[in-house]
Each structure stands twice: as structure tokens, then as C-alpha cells.
Amino acid sequence: MIQRNEVVLSVLGNLQEATETSGLAAMTRAAQEVDKLLAPFQLPKTLCHDFPEWTGIDRMAHGLYPPDAPHDLIPLSCTGEGNMLFDAVSMLLVGNTDLSLELQVRTVVEMVLWKRYYLSGMIDSKMMLQAVRFGLCAEESEDMLNLPVAVLEAIFDADVKASCFPGSYANMWHVYALSSVLQLNIYSIYPMFNHKIRPYFNRIIRPRTWPKDSEPLTLHIMWSGELQSESAFRPNHFVALVQTSDWTFGSPDSDQRVSPIKSEELLNDDSQLSYPSLKDKYNITKRTFYRWKRQTQEHCKKSAARYEAKYFLQSCYTEGKLIPLHQFKQFFPEISRSSYYNWKHELLKTGGNFSASSSTGEISPGESTEQEAWSSPDAKEDEPDQHDSVASMFGLSLGKLDLERAQNVAHMQEAKRCLQNCIAMNASLPFRLFKRFFPGISRSTYYNWRREAMLFIRGYKTSVGSSEDSSDADKSESPKSLSPVPLNRSNTAQSRMRVCRQNHRRFRLAYMSKKQLRDAAKLHIKRSKWSLTKFKLKFPSMSPCFYWLWRSSQNCKKKKKKVVFQSAGISAPQSLDNLATETRNMEKKESQTGHPFVESTKYLKSPAVPSFNPPHSKDATQSKMPVDEQVFAVDVVALANFKAKAKLFLQQRFEEKSFPTFKEFRSYFPFTPRSTYYMWKRALHHGVSLVHG
Amino acid sequence: MVNIIDHLIQVFLLRFLCLQMASATATYGQKESSDQNFDYMFKILIIGNSSVGKTSFLFRYADDSFTPAFVSTVGIDFKVKTIYRNDKRIKLQIWDTAGQERYRTITTAYYRGAMGFILMYDITNEESFNAVQDWSTQIKTYSWDNAQVLLVGNKCDMEDERVVSGERGRQLSEHLGFEFFEASAKDNINVKQTFERLVDIICEKMSESLDAGDPAVTGAKQGPQLTEQPAPPHQDCAC
């Protein structure tokens, strides 16, 4: 052990000398050397379960412990310099801080040698950079979001160098690198403050690599610091969190020490708890009890209100009328002016379409991660269990999809698809017309999509047909998969419950009015055989998807239908004609590549496409089928097929260990949104197969 | 005797660092960083408005070089310079910060742990002088209370274009309680002196605190939690 310490100290000296030359070149050389020298020393593979008696509980961290974190952990007090990331982790591994310096050295080496990975190659790079941005600034400030990557890189270099000295301050990138050094997951827990930035810090960090035979263990650390006021928290240092069972209650007053956090948890779990029932269990005063209770409730209310206001603003924006401040204030008097302007600014910058616009690929990382911020769960305390490991790992926000958003997303998707179809058929759809069909969508978004679709037409390369993954629906964070309508509906059911529960009355009203509109439209379509054009004229705000769905479901009722793809020359409204043309194009393309279209459709048994019956055989009588149903089916099939191809492509490339960047991926599959790409990438990285069978 | 003083200084340094953690968990003296290639390390920041010459000042001191071309600092960087003071190797980690307004929130993140500041203005630029008060407030807000500050009026070689008289600089520095130098990175006037003086002040402050029975250590920034914590025995202080 002595020898090991000496080696660590000497290599640290080398690294320190290397910091004296400018640039990272000398550091890289030194790091390579250090990497070799430290290779013979093994790091602990398991966590320490035996802590010295004098180790105390960090009371401040105790008081800050968030209710959504695992319940059986307690923060250990620890000493050291800087913000003590390495000390805390050393505590967890060996029960003292003997390993701190070595962990620090190894983290520096990891950061230097894998700089590119952390800054851009990693699945979580953007999340990490955003966390670093926030970690660097004293307050939550909008300026920080625009901090260019070049500046961040310069800061990264400086940070790495500074980390060669004791007492340095670790940022989020150190946590990521340390996780890789240990080949362990690090669950970084962040107190229930600063809700806008919290999701970036409160998450499970996965190592770069880990032994393939087992899932990595998870160690828990927490950001702690003094509360500056009732609601202002500035993280200051890290503390180690250990299982309650590993902690031997050494001192007589330990029971009392554990009490604050326990009782707070109970408050969250069950608001029925009364003071008398708690008093006996935990030694707290009546005043303390009611203070905690009040704080907890106030906090819940506040963040629920913010959440509601934010999404209200967003849905207003998507509908094309961003309400002015005074009107907003009428609805939400408790929301501050600055919040309104912050949100407005974000909406304007991202075009209001948080999910779909990310596929354009022209936005800076700052902006795109901002969208992630929007989709991040804001009012987590409503569902303490929601933040389980899987959800946070995938950065999903399933629980928080409210239906306005779901509908908006579906609407966006629909609009985009329509545009893509038109362009694929060489038919122009000018903005003026497009605007009439899809009033909520901005001009810039239109042009982004248009450019993207044009690119696709030029650069499209077919790959082999593949299967369709039916489990996808549960994985996607918003209804982005092939058929927005059915998915949207399932979300509707889900979120309706949620809406009721959370008493989001305004959303409910908005939902009700939309539903009425939809019901009316449905009735019209079922009764009279409207053309799509007429439908569009009567219900401009509704997605044509509904039209196809209702039409086809009506047809399905009559008798079992089969789809035929050689349909042409049937008179129909203009848009139908166009779609029919596309059918032919599609078919041509497919037969050219030797994969008949029909063949690939047989995989389409996904429950996400309820109104579609896969073809069993070709039958001459089928040509009598109403054209609109065929067209709808073809439309769905075509998209499903693209998606399946995209998945197979990714899976193959993943297996070949040459995973494409989003840029490359986009050149093959421009229809697939960026977020979907990242969702699949995440899934692959976490060992989930995209293609079954 | 020398050893004891040495040890005291070391203990002081450790406490100094511990103090900056608001948690102020009360164990000291666990870490011995002295067996490295330096005895002490001081973190020093150079701050001030954009283009007052912070980077040039640092390059003059660390590399004895000067480039007249203005290149705005990207984000933040630091240079290391080792000096000898009373037979001790002192490593100075000198941080060069970006003066531009938009980087200001980042740079304040680096105030943590800084023991000294060089607050710089440009004698040919009134605005940079007017901003000194703000910078001084920033230091007070984001750094440790006992951090030492020197006020430096740079570019004193450009006498023809001077707009801030030496007297005004001196008055302001007295008002703020900082020591004051006029310097020129270009002509290498007072550059080395500035840094050496800052190091001396930091050292003085250190020994002062030790003589006065650690007023700094028991100072204001400790949370109330500290007193409730069962303090582990610290033998280090007994010697």
C-alpha cells in the first residue's frame, strides 16, 4: 500500500509538471505514461460495508436529502479539500479517504485520454455539458445556456489541469470520468432545489465501459451545501451515501440523528401522518413537524403550479398565439415575470416544438439540450417513485406527458409527414398552403423540414427490410412512432387520469374542447362520405390522420379488407391522388431493391397499428377497395418500413462497432427525428435489442 | 522549532481549505500534501474588465514574454509558477479569467479556493477603472473572506493616453482596503513585485491568523451545525 501511495504521488508530480506547458499535449503524454504505471494496481470492485466508528452523519446533507432518492441511504460526513468528490467516493470504496488522491489521478488520466468521448461521443454528452454549464454559474442564468462548446472545451482543459492539484473542485464531467474509472454506476443525487437544472445533476451516471459479464454496481453520492435562503441552494461539496444497514449506530444519539430525514420521507409518502404518530417514533418537536409539513406541501404546490404554467404557455405557443404577460399573469399570478420571459424566450428560440424540431440538426447543443430541459420532469415530488433508476437512466419523462403536449407532438409529426410525402412525390407544397393545413407550425420549421426531406430524396439509400419492434410504443417518450393517432389515444387515456389527479383544470378544459371537436368531426365523417379536402376545410386544426383512421375503421367494420398496392387511376381528391402516386413510387423502389413491398409489410403486426390488416394474399377483387383505406395503409406501412430499416441499420452498425453519428444516420434516414435516434442509441447501449427475430 | 512553525502553517492551510467548504466538518490534518514537489500552493486569480491586460500580465510574469496583439481569453485558464519564499517552494496557480461580461458567471465559479486576487484596470480606460468597485463586490460575494486583493493599474507605459491618475487609483485602493501598484506588462514594470507582494500578504495573513489563535478558523463562515457535531479529537493542534 505504501508503494502504491508513492507511485500515485510521483505520477501526480509528473502530471503537475505537465500542467505547466500550455495546451493538453504534454498532459496527454503524461497521462498515457501514468495510465501504464497505474495499470497493475486494482481498484476495489465492491463497496465498503465497514465504516469506522467515528464516521458521523452529515447533518446538513441529511436535511437536504430529496424524497425521490432511495430511502435507505444516509450521508456520511467526510473531510477533505475542494469539493471532495474523490474523498466521498474513496469513503464508499474503502471506508476512508486513502484512495482519494489515486481516484483523482485516475480521473484526470481518464479525462485527458478520453476527452473527445466525454465532450461529444458519449450518449450523455449533451446532458453532461449542460450540467457543467449550470455547475459553472452562480445562478441559473440564461446566458449560460449559450456558452459555446469551444469555451466549454477550454474550461475542460483548465479543469483537467486544475484537477492535478489537491483541493480542486470537481464538476459533472469529473463524475462521469470517475464512473468510468471505477467501472461502476454513480447515482448522483441532487437536493430538491433548483428544479430547472436538477435533472441534469440528479441522475445515474454510467461508466464508459464495464465488465460485460455483469451489470455494474451503483454507488451513491450527493450534492450538498448550505442553503442560502428558504429556496436557494448552491451545491458546495459531495457527500458519500451508504446503506443504512451498513451503518453501525455507534453513538447513543444516533437514533435522533437519523430522524429528520426519515420523518420527512414519511411526510411525503403519506400526508395523513399526524404529529402524535411521529412524535413517538422520532424525537422532534411539534414546531419542527409542522414546519416540515408546511414546507413540503408548499413546495409541492409551487412546483406543480410552475409546471402547469409552463406547459400552458407552451401549448399556447404551439397553437400560434403566445399570450402576453398581463394575460398570463391573470391565469398564473404566482409565477414571476422573469419565469414568463425565460419560458417565452426558450419557446421562441426552439420554435416551440420541443420534440420535433430537434430532428433538423441545425441547432447548437445549448439549444437542443434546452429541449431536454423542457421535457424533464419538473414536479417530481408528486410521484416519488417515478424517479427510479430506469427512468432516470433513459432520461425519459413518460410520466409527465400531458395530453396537450401529446396532441401537439402528434400534430407536428403529422405535418412533417405530409410535407415529406409531398416532396417525395415531387409535388410542391408551398408554405402558404401548408400553413393553412397546419396553422401552428412556424415558417422556419417548415423550411427545415423541407430541406431535410429534399436531402433525403437525393441521398436515400435503401437497406434491407426488417421487422418492426412492437415494444417500441412503451419506450418512446412521445408519440413519435409510426402512427401518431393510436398512440396519441393511449396517451390520452393515461394522461386524462393524470390530468384529473393533478387537477390541471385548464388543460382539462382545453382537452375537452378538442375532444368535442374531434367527436363532431368523427360523426361527420362516419355519416357522410367527405373527401379529405372537405374535412380539412371544415376542421383545419385536425390532423388528417384522424380522417384516415375514421374512414378506415368504418370500412373495416363492413367486412374484412385486404390491401392491394396496384391501385391507380381512381378518381379522388387531389391529395389522395398524390398519395396514390406515392404508393406506386414506393412500390417501384421496393421492387428495384429486390424486396417486394408486400413482403416487408408482413412484419407489421405491431399493436400500434390497430386499424391495419396485413395482406394475406393478392386478390383481384381487392381493387374494388376504397382507395382511401389503401392509401392510409400504405402511408403507415411506408413509415413503418423506414423505421424498421433505420432500426436494423443501427443495430447492425452497433454490432459492427461502427455506430453512426446522428449526422451520418440522418443522411440515410432523414425522416427519423433526432430524439428517436438517441432513444435507440441509448437502448442499444443499454443492451436492448431493437430488432427481434 | 522550524518544524513546529512549519507544521502550524500546514495546519493553517488545511483549515483554510476546509473553511471554504460551508459544511465545515470538523476534522483536520488528515491529509499531508507536503510530500509533493512543493511546500504550499496558492491559488491566485487575475480579474478585471476585458482588455485591461490580464493575460499579458500573466505571460510576462510566468514566461517573461509579451505579445502586443489582443486575443480575448476563451473561458478560463491558469499557469503555474513556482517561487521560493523563506526557503519554501511555493507553487502559484495563477488563473487568468475572461473579463467579458458574458463569462462573468463562469469565472466566479473559480473564485472558490482562491487565496489572492489581482484586480486589474487599465490606466488608459476610464470604464475599466469604474468597474473596480463591482469586481471588488464580486470578490466579496464569491470568495473566502480572508482572500487578499491587490489593485493594479496596468499599462503605465502609456503615459500619453493616461486617463486615470495614480492618485485616483491610490485613493480607491485605500477606500477598498487593498494595496496598490501601477504596472506595465509591456515594459515589465512592477509585474514581479505585484505577485511577490501578494504572496507576502498571503503569508502574513496566514501567520497573523495563527498568532491570533486562529480567529479565521473559528470565523464567520462556519455553520451552526458544526457545534452540534461530535468533534473528533484533533491532536494536530496540540503540538
CSV table of N, CA and C in Angstrom, one decimal, chain A residues 180-262:
chain,number,residue,atom,x,y,z
A,180,SER,N,-16.3,6.0,-15.0
A,180,SER,CA,-15.6,5.1,-16.0
A,180,SER,C,-14.4,4.5,-15.3
A,181,VAL,N,-13.7,5.3,-14.5
A,181,VAL,CA,-12.5,4.8,-13.8
A,181,VAL,C,-12.9,3.6,-13.0
A,182,LEU,N,-14.0,3.7,-12.3
A,182,LEU,CA,-14.4,2.7,-11.3
A,182,LEU,C,-15.1,1.5,-12.0
A,183,GLN,N,-15.6,1.8,-13.2
A,183,GLN,CA,-16.5,0.9,-13.9
A,183,GLN,C,-17.7,0.6,-13.1
A,184,LEU,N,-18.2,1.6,-12.4
A,184,LEU,CA,-19.4,1.5,-11.6
A,184,LEU,C,-20.3,2.6,-12.0
A,185,ASN,N,-21.6,2.4,-11.8
A,185,ASN,CA,-22.6,3.4,-11.9
A,185,ASN,C,-22.4,4.4,-10.7
A,186,ILE,N,-22.6,5.7,-11.0
A,186,ILE,CA,-22.6,6.6,-9.9
A,186,ILE,C,-24.0,7.3,-9.9
A,187,TYR,N,-24.7,7.1,-8.9
A,187,TYR,CA,-26.0,7.7,-8.8
A,187,TYR,C,-25.8,9.1,-8.1
A,188,SER,N,-25.8,10.1,-8.9
A,188,SER,CA,-25.6,11.5,-8.4
A,188,SER,C,-26.9,12.0,-7.9
A,189,ILE,N,-27.1,12.3,-6.6
A,189,ILE,CA,-28.3,12.7,-6.0
A,189,ILE,C,-28.3,14.2,-5.7
A,190,TYR,N,-29.3,14.9,-6.2
A,190,TYR,CA,-29.3,16.4,-6.0
A,190,TYR,C,-30.5,16.8,-5.2
A,191,PRO,N,-30.3,17.6,-4.2
A,191,PRO,CA,-31.4,18.0,-3.4
A,191,PRO,C,-32.6,18.6,-4.2
A,192,MET,N,-33.7,18.6,-3.5
A,192,MET,CA,-34.9,19.1,-4.2
A,192,MET,C,-35.0,20.6,-4.3
A,193,PHE,N,-34.0,21.1,-5.0
A,193,PHE,CA,-34.0,22.6,-5.3
A,193,PHE,C,-33.6,22.8,-6.7
A,194,ASN,N,-33.7,24.1,-7.1
A,194,ASN,CA,-33.3,24.5,-8.5
A,194,ASN,C,-33.8,23.5,-9.5
A,195,HIS,N,-35.1,23.5,-9.6
A,195,HIS,CA,-35.8,22.4,-10.3
A,195,HIS,C,-35.5,22.5,-11.8
A,196,LYS,N,-35.1,23.6,-12.3
A,196,LYS,CA,-34.9,23.7,-13.7
A,196,LYS,C,-33.6,22.9,-14.1
A,197,ILE,N,-32.7,23.0,-13.2
A,197,ILE,CA,-31.4,22.3,-13.5
A,197,ILE,C,-31.2,21.0,-12.8
A,198,ARG,N,-32.1,20.7,-11.9
A,198,ARG,CA,-31.9,19.5,-11.1
A,198,ARG,C,-31.7,18.2,-11.9
A,199,PRO,N,-32.6,18.0,-13.0
A,199,PRO,CA,-32.5,16.8,-13.7
A,199,PRO,C,-31.1,16.5,-14.3
A,200,TYR,N,-30.3,17.6,-14.5
A,200,TYR,CA,-29.0,17.4,-15.1
A,200,TYR,C,-28.0,16.8,-14.1
A,201,PHE,N,-28.3,17.0,-12.8
A,201,PHE,CA,-27.4,16.6,-11.8
A,201,PHE,C,-28.0,15.4,-11.0
A,202,ASN,N,-29.3,15.2,-11.0
A,202,ASN,CA,-29.8,14.1,-10.3
A,202,ASN,C,-30.1,13.0,-11.2
A,203,ARG,N,-29.0,12.2,-11.4
A,203,ARG,CA,-29.2,11.1,-12.4
A,203,ARG,C,-28.1,10.0,-12.2
A,204,ILE,N,-28.4,8.9,-12.9
A,204,ILE,CA,-27.4,7.8,-12.8
A,204,ILE,C,-26.4,8.0,-13.9
A,205,ILE,N,-25.1,8.0,-13.5
A,205,ILE,CA,-24.0,8.2,-14.5
A,205,ILE,C,-23.5,6.8,-14.8
A,206,ARG,N,-23.5,6.5,-16.1
A,206,ARG,CA,-23.0,5.1,-16.4
A,206,ARG,C,-21.5,5.2,-16.8
A,207,PRO,N,-20.8,4.2,-16.5
A,207,PRO,CA,-19.4,4.2,-16.9
A,207,PRO,C,-19.2,4.0,-18.5
A,208,ARG,N,-18.1,4.4,-18.9
A,208,ARG,CA,-17.8,4.3,-20.4
A,208,ARG,C,-17.8,2.8,-20.8
A,209,THR,N,-17.1,2.0,-19.9
A,209,THR,CA,-17.1,0.5,-20.2
A,209,THR,C,-17.3,-0.2,-18.9
A,210,TRP,N,-17.7,-1.4,-18.9
A,210,TRP,CA,-17.8,-2.2,-17.7
A,210,TRP,C,-17.7,-3.6,-18.1
A,211,PRO,N,-17.3,-4.5,-17.2
A,211,PRO,CA,-17.1,-5.9,-17.5
A,211,PRO,C,-18.5,-6.4,-18.0
A,212,LYS,N,-18.4,-7.1,-19.1
A,212,LYS,CA,-19.7,-7.5,-19.8
A,212,LYS,C,-20.4,-8.6,-19.1
A,213,ASP,N,-19.8,-9.3,-18.2
A,213,ASP,CA,-20.5,-10.4,-17.6
A,213,ASP,C,-21.5,-10.0,-16.5
A,214,SER,N,-21.4,-8.7,-16.1
A,214,SER,CA,-22.4,-8.3,-15.0
A,214,SER,C,-22.8,-6.9,-15.2
A,215,GLU,N,-23.9,-6.5,-14.6
A,215,GLU,CA,-24.3,-5.1,-14.5
A,215,GLU,C,-23.4,-4.4,-13.5
A,216,PRO,N,-23.0,-3.2,-13.8
A,216,PRO,CA,-22.1,-2.5,-12.8
A,216,PRO,C,-22.9,-2.2,-11.5
A,217,LEU,N,-22.2,-2.3,-10.4
A,217,LEU,CA,-22.8,-1.8,-9.1
A,217,LEU,C,-23.1,-0.3,-9.2
A,218,THR,N,-23.9,0.2,-8.3
A,218,THR,CA,-24.2,1.6,-8.3
A,218,THR,C,-23.7,2.2,-6.9
A,219,LEU,N,-22.9,3.2,-6.9
A,219,LEU,CA,-22.6,3.9,-5.7
A,219,LEU,C,-23.3,5.2,-5.7
A,220,HIS,N,-23.6,5.7,-4.5
A,220,HIS,CA,-24.4,6.9,-4.4
A,220,HIS,C,-23.7,8.0,-3.8
A,221,ILE,N,-23.7,9.2,-4.4
A,221,ILE,CA,-23.1,10.4,-3.8
A,221,ILE,C,-24.2,11.5,-3.9
A,222,MET,N,-24.0,12.5,-3.2
A,222,MET,CA,-25.0,13.6,-3.1
A,222,MET,C,-24.3,14.9,-3.1
A,223,TRP,N,-25.0,15.9,-3.8
A,223,TRP,CA,-24.5,17.2,-3.8
A,223,TRP,C,-25.1,17.9,-2.5
A,224,SER,N,-24.2,18.5,-1.8
A,224,SER,CA,-24.6,19.1,-0.6
A,224,SER,C,-24.1,20.6,-0.5
A,225,GLY,N,-24.6,21.3,0.4
A,225,GLY,CA,-24.1,22.7,0.6
A,225,GLY,C,-25.1,23.4,1.5
A,226,GLU,N,-24.7,24.6,1.8
A,226,GLU,CA,-25.6,25.4,2.7
A,226,GLU,C,-26.7,25.9,2.0
A,227,LEU,N,-27.9,26.0,2.6
A,227,LEU,CA,-29.0,26.7,2.0
A,227,LEU,C,-28.8,28.2,2.2
A,228,GLN,N,-28.9,28.9,1.1
A,228,GLN,CA,-28.6,30.3,1.2
A,228,GLN,C,-29.8,31.1,1.7
A,229,SER,N,-31.0,30.5,1.3
A,229,SER,CA,-32.2,31.1,1.9
A,229,SER,C,-33.2,29.9,1.9
A,230,GLU,N,-34.5,30.2,2.0
A,230,GLU,CA,-35.5,29.2,2.0
A,230,GLU,C,-35.5,28.3,0.8
A,231,SER,N,-35.2,29.0,-0.4
A,231,SER,CA,-35.3,28.2,-1.6
A,231,SER,C,-34.0,28.2,-2.4
A,232,ALA,N,-33.0,28.9,-2.0
A,232,ALA,CA,-31.8,29.0,-2.8
A,232,ALA,C,-30.7,28.0,-2.3
A,233,PHE,N,-30.4,27.0,-3.1
A,233,PHE,CA,-29.4,26.1,-2.8
A,233,PHE,C,-28.2,26.2,-3.7
A,234,ARG,N,-27.0,26.2,-3.2
A,234,ARG,CA,-25.9,26.2,-4.1
A,234,ARG,C,-25.0,25.0,-3.7
A,235,PRO,N,-24.9,24.1,-4.6
A,235,PRO,CA,-24.1,22.9,-4.2
A,235,PRO,C,-22.6,23.3,-3.9
A,236,ASN,N,-22.1,22.7,-2.9
A,236,ASN,CA,-20.8,23.1,-2.5
A,236,ASN,C,-19.8,22.0,-2.4
A,237,HIS,N,-20.3,20.8,-2.0
A,237,HIS,CA,-19.4,19.6,-2.0
A,237,HIS,C,-20.2,18.4,-2.1
A,238,PHE,N,-19.5,17.3,-2.2
A,238,PHE,CA,-20.1,16.0,-2.3
A,238,PHE,C,-20.1,15.2,-1.0
A,239,VAL,N,-21.1,14.4,-0.8
A,239,VAL,CA,-21.0,13.5,0.4
A,239,VAL,C,-21.3,12.1,-0.1
A,240,ALA,N,-20.8,11.2,0.7
A,240,ALA,CA,-21.0,9.8,0.4
A,240,ALA,C,-22.3,9.3,1.0
A,241,LEU,N,-23.0,8.5,0.3
A,241,LEU,CA,-24.2,7.9,0.9
A,241,LEU,C,-24.1,6.4,1.0
A,242,VAL,N,-24.4,5.9,2.2
A,242,VAL,CA,-24.2,4.5,2.5
A,242,VAL,C,-25.6,3.9,2.9
A,243,GLN,N,-25.7,2.6,2.7
A,243,GLN,CA,-26.9,1.9,3.1
A,243,GLN,C,-27.0,2.0,4.6
A,244,THR,N,-28.2,2.2,5.0
A,244,THR,CA,-28.5,2.3,6.4
A,244,THR,C,-28.0,1.1,7.2
A,245,SER,N,-28.1,-0.1,6.5
A,245,SER,CA,-27.8,-1.3,7.1
A,245,SER,C,-26.2,-1.4,7.4
A,246,ASP,N,-25.5,-0.7,6.5
A,246,ASP,CA,-24.0,-0.8,6.7
A,246,ASP,C,-23.5,0.1,7.8
A,247,TRP,N,-24.4,0.9,8.3
A,247,TRP,CA,-24.0,1.9,9.2
A,247,TRP,C,-24.3,1.4,10.6
A,248,THR,N,-23.2,1.3,11.4
A,248,THR,CA,-23.3,0.8,12.8
A,248,THR,C,-23.6,2.0,13.7
A,249,PHE,N,-24.7,2.0,14.3
A,249,PHE,CA,-25.1,3.1,15.1
A,249,PHE,C,-24.2,3.2,16.4
A,250,GLY,N,-23.1,3.9,16.2
A,250,GLY,CA,-22.1,3.9,17.3
A,250,GLY,C,-22.5,4.8,18.5
A,251,SER,N,-23.1,5.9,18.3
A,251,SER,CA,-23.3,6.8,19.4
A,251,SER,C,-24.8,6.7,19.9
A,252,PRO,N,-25.0,7.0,21.1
A,252,PRO,CA,-26.3,6.8,21.7
A,252,PRO,C,-27.4,7.7,21.0
A,253,ASP,N,-27.0,8.8,20.5
A,253,ASP,CA,-28.0,9.7,19.9
A,253,ASP,C,-28.2,9.5,18.4
A,254,SER,N,-27.7,8.4,18.0
A,254,SER,CA,-27.8,8.1,16.5
A,254,SER,C,-29.2,8.0,16.1
A,255,ASP,N,-30.1,7.5,16.9
A,255,ASP,CA,-31.5,7.4,16.5
A,255,ASP,C,-32.1,8.8,16.2
A,256,GLN,N,-31.7,9.7,17.0
A,256,GLN,CA,-32.2,11.0,16.8
A,256,GLN,C,-31.6,11.6,15.6
A,257,ARG,N,-30.4,11.2,15.3
A,257,ARG,CA,-29.7,11.8,14.1
A,257,ARG,C,-30.4,11.4,12.9
A,258,VAL,N,-30.8,10.2,12.9
A,258,VAL,CA,-31.4,9.7,11.6
A,258,VAL,C,-32.8,10.2,11.4
A,259,SER,N,-33.4,10.7,12.5
A,259,SER,CA,-34.8,11.1,12.4
A,259,SER,C,-35.2,12.1,11.4
A,260,PRO,N,-34.5,13.2,11.2
A,260,PRO,CA,-35.1,14.2,10.4
A,260,PRO,C,-35.5,13.7,9.0
A,261,ILE,N,-34.6,13.0,8.4
A,261,ILE,CA,-34.9,12.6,7.0
A,261,ILE,C,-36.0,11.6,7.0
A,262,LYS,N,-36.0,10.7,7.9
A,262,LYS,CA,-37.0,9.6,7.9
A,262,LYS,C,-38.4,10.3,8.0
